Coordinates of C-alpha atoms in Angstrom, one line a residue:
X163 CA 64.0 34.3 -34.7
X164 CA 62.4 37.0 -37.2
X165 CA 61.1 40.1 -35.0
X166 CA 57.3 41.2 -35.2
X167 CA 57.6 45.0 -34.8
X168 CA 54.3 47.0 -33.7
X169 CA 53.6 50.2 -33.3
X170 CA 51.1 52.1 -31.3
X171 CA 49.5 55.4 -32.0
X172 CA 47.4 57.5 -29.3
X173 CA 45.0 60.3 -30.4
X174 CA 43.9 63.0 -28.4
X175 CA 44.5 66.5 -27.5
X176 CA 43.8 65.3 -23.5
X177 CA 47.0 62.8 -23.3
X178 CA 49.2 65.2 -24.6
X179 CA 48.0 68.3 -22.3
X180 CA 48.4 66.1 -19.8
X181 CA 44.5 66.2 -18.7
X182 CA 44.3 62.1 -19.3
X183 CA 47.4 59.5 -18.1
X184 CA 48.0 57.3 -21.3
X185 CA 46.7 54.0 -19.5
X186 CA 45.9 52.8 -23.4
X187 CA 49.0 52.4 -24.8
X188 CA 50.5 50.3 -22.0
X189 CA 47.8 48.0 -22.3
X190 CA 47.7 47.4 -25.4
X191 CA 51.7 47.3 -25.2
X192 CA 51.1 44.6 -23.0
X193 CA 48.9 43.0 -24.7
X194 CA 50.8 42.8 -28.3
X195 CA 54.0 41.9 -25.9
X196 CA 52.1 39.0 -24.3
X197 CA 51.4 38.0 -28.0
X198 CA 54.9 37.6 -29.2
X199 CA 55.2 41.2 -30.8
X200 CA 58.0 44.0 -29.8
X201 CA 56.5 47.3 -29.6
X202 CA 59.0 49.8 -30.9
X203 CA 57.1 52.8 -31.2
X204 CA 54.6 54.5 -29.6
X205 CA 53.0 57.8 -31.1
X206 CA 50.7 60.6 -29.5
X207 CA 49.4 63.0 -31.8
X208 CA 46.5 65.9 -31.5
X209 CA 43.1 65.5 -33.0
X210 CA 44.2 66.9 -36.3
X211 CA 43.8 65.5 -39.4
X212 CA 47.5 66.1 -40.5
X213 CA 48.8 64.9 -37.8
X214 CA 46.4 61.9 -37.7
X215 CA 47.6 61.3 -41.4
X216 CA 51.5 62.2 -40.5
X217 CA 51.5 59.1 -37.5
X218 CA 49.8 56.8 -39.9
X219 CA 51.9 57.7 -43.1
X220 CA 55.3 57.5 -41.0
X221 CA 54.3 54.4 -38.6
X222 CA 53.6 52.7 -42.0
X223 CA 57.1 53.5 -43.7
X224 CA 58.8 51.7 -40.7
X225 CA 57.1 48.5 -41.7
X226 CA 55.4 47.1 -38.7
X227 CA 53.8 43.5 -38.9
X228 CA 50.9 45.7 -37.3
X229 CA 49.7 49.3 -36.5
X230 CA 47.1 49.9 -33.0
X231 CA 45.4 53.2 -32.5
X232 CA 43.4 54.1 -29.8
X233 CA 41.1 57.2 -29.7
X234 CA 38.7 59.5 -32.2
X235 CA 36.4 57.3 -33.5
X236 CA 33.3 58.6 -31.7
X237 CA 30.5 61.1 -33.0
X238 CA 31.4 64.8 -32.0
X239 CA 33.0 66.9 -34.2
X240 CA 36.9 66.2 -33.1
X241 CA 36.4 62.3 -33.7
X242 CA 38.7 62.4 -36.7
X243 CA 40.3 59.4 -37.5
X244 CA 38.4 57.6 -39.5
X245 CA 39.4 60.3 -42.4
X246 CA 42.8 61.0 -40.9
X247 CA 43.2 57.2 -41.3
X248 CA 41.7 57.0 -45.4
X249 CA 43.6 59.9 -46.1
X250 CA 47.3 58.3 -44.9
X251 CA 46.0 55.1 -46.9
X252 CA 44.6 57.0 -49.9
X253 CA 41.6 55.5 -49.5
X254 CA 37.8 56.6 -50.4
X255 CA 35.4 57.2 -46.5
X256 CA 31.8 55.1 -47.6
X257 CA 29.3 54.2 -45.0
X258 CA 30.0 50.5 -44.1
X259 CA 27.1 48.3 -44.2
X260 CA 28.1 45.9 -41.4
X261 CA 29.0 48.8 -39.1
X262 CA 25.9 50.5 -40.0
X263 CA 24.0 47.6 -38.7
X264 CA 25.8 47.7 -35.5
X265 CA 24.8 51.2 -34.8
X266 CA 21.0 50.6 -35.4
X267 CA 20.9 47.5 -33.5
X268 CA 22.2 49.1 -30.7
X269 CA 20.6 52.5 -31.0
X270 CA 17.3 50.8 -32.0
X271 CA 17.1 49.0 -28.5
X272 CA 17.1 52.0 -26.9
X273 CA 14.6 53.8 -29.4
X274 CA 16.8 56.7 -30.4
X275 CA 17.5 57.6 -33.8
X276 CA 20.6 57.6 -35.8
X277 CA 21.2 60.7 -36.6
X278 CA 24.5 62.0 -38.9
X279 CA 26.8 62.5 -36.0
X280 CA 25.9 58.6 -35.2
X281 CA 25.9 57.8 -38.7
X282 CA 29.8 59.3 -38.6
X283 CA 30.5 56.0 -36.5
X284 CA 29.9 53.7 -39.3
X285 CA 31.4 55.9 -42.0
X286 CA 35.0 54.2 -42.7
X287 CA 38.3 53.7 -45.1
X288 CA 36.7 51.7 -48.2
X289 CA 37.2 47.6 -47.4
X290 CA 37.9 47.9 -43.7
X291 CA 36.0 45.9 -41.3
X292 CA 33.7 46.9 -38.7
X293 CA 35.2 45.3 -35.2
X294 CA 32.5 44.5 -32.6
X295 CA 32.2 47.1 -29.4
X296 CA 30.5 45.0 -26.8
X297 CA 31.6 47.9 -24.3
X298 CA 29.9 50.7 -26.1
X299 CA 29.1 51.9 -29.7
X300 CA 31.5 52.9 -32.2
X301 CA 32.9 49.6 -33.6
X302 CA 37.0 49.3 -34.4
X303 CA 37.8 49.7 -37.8
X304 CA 40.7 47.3 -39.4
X305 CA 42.1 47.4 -42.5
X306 CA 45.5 45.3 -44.1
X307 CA 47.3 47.9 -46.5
X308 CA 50.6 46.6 -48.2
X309 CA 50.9 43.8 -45.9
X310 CA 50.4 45.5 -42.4
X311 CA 47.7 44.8 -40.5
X312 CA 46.0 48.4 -39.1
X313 CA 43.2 48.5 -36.0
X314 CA 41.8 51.9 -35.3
X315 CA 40.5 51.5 -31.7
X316 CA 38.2 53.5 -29.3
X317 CA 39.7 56.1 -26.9
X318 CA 37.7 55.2 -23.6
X319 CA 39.5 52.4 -22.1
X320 CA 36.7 49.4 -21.6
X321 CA 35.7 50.1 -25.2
X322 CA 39.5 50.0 -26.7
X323 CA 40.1 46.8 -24.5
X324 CA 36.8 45.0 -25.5
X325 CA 37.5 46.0 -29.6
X326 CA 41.4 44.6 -29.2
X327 CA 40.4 41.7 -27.5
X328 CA 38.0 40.7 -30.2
X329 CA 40.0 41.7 -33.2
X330 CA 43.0 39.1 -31.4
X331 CA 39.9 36.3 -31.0
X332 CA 38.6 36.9 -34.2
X333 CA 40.2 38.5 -36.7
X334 CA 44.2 37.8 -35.9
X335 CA 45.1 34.9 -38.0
X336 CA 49.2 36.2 -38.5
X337 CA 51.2 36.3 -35.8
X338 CA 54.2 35.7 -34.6
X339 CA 55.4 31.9 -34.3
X340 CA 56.2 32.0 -30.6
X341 CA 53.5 29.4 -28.6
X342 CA 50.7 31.2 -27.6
X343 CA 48.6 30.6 -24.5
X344 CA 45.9 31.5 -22.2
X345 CA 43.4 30.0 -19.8
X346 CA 40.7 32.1 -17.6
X347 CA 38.3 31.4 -14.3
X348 CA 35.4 32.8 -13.0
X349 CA 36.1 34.3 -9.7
X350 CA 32.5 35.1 -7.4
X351 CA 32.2 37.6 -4.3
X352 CA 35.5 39.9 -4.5
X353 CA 35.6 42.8 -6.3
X354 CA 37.4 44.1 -9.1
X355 CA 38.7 46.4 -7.5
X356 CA 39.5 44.6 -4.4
X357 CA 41.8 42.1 -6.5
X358 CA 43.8 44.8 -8.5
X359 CA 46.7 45.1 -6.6
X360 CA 47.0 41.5 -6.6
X361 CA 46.8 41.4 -9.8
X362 CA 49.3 44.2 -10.3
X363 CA 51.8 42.1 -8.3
X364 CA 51.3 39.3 -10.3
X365 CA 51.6 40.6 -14.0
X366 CA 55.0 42.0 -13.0
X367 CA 56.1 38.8 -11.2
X368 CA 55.2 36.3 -14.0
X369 CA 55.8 38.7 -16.9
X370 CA 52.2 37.3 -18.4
X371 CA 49.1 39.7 -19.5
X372 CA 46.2 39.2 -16.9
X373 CA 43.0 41.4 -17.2
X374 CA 39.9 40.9 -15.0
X375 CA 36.4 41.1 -16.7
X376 CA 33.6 41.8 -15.0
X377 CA 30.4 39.8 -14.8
X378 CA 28.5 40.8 -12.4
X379 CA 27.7 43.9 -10.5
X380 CA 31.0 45.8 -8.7
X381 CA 29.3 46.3 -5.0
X382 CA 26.2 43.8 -5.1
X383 CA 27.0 40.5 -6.6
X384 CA 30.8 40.8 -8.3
X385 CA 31.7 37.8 -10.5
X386 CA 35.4 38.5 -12.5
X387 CA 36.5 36.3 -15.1
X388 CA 40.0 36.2 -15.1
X389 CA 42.5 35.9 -18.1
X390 CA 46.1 34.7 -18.1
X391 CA 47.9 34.9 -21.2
X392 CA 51.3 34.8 -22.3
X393 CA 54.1 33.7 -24.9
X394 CA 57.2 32.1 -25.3
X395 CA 59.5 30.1 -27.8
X396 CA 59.5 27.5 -24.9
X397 CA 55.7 25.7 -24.7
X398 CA 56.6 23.8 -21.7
X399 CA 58.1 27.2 -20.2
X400 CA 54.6 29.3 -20.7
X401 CA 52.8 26.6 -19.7
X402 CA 54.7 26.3 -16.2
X403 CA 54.3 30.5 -15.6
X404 CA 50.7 30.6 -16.7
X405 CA 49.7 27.2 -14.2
X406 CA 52.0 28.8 -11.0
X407 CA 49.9 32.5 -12.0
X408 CA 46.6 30.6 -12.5
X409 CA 47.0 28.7 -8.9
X410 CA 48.6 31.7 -7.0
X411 CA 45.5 33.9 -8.3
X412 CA 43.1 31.4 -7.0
X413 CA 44.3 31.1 -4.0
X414 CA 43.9 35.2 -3.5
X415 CA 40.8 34.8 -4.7
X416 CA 39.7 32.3 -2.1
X417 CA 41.7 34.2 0.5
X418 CA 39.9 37.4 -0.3
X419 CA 36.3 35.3 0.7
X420 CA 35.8 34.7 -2.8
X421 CA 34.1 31.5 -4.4
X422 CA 36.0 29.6 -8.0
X423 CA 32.8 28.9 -10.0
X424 CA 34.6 27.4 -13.0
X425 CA 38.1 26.8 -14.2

């Protein structure tokens, strides 16, 4: 069976002075695991432009089916990898249209103006494309160069989750030829929170990625939809995990007073 490699590469001066735990790269670890992919690197570097350009250039040498980043893609002035990224590629920074759009949709609903350190948001490697941010602002930027398949992600953790899950949904056509599955339930009256060490438990037991969204509001009215995915050369294998995972979580759910509202 041919190998998918991936690599993951975390920017930010916080994970390496140890001021923020690197709970990104697990998860999206995880995620590309759960997906059929082996993960063989993971890189931290500081918000520097060489080294931005360094992890890039070097990640890319190794040949990975596909290259993650997480981190410095927001509007202050140590948000650099947007250019760390154009440089590695040799590639000209232009405003993107699309992602342009996104920014005044979203600042326009609030009625604030885009100003150059907003604008920065939208301002990209030359043919990427602009991945939606339902969690927050600065859309994911991906890009194929010689083959490999590059995502530039947010650092703070909802908006780097939301951006990968939509780039996997909508953008991942490639991958590897393992069968691929997932299925998902709406969970009412128990708290995110509340379920998490459940779920913990579970992700460890099965070996299968499971991420609870929210829906509704944490303390008042909590709905969670709830996402089981995995991978295997062996359909009728995944299937089995992914069923015994879906009907053991249900039945916590029920147990913690909570209501299925769809399945």
């Amino acid at each position: 069976m041919e190998i998918w490699y991936a690599e993951i590469i975390n920017i930010g001066n916080e994970i390496l002075t140890g001021r923020t735990i690197n709970t990104n790269a697990s998860h999206i670890a995880r995620r590309l695991t759960s997906l059929g992919y082996t993960v063989r690197r993971i890189t931290v570097v500081r918000d520097e432009i060489e080294e931005i350009v360094s992890a890039f250039r070097e990640a890319i040498n190794r040949r990975p089916r596909i290259i993650i980043s997480t981190g410095g893609l927001g509007p202050t002035y140590d948000d650099k990898t947007n250019e760390g990224l154009a440089k590695a590629l040799n590639i000209e920074l232009e405003l993107n249209e699309i992602a342009y759009k996104m920014l005044l949709e979203k600042y326009s609903k609030l009625n604030i103006e885009i100003t150059e350190e907003r604008k920065k948001m939208a301002i990209m490697p030359k043919g990427s494309i602009p991945v939606e941010n339902n969690a927050g602002v600065a859309p994911g930027i991906l890009i194929v160069y010689q083959g490999i398949t590059i995502l530039a992600t947010p650092g703070v953790p909802k908006e780097m989750e939301d951006v990968l899950e939509n780039f996997i949904k909508k953008y991942l056509k490639d991958r590897p030829s393992v069968k691929y599955l997932e299925t998902s339930f709406l969970l009412e009256g128990v708290m995110e929170s509340t379920i998490a060490p459940y779920v913990k438990q579970l992700v460890k037991k099965y070996d299968l990625y499971i991420k609870t969204h929210p829906k509704g509001q944490e303390l008042s009215k909590p709905i969670l939809e709830i996402q089981i995915a995995g991978s295997s050369e062996n359909e009728a294998e995944i299937k089995e995990r992914i069923q015994k995972a879906l009907e053991e979580l249900k039945e916590i759910g029920v147990k913690l007073g909570g209501t299925i509202i769809q399945s």
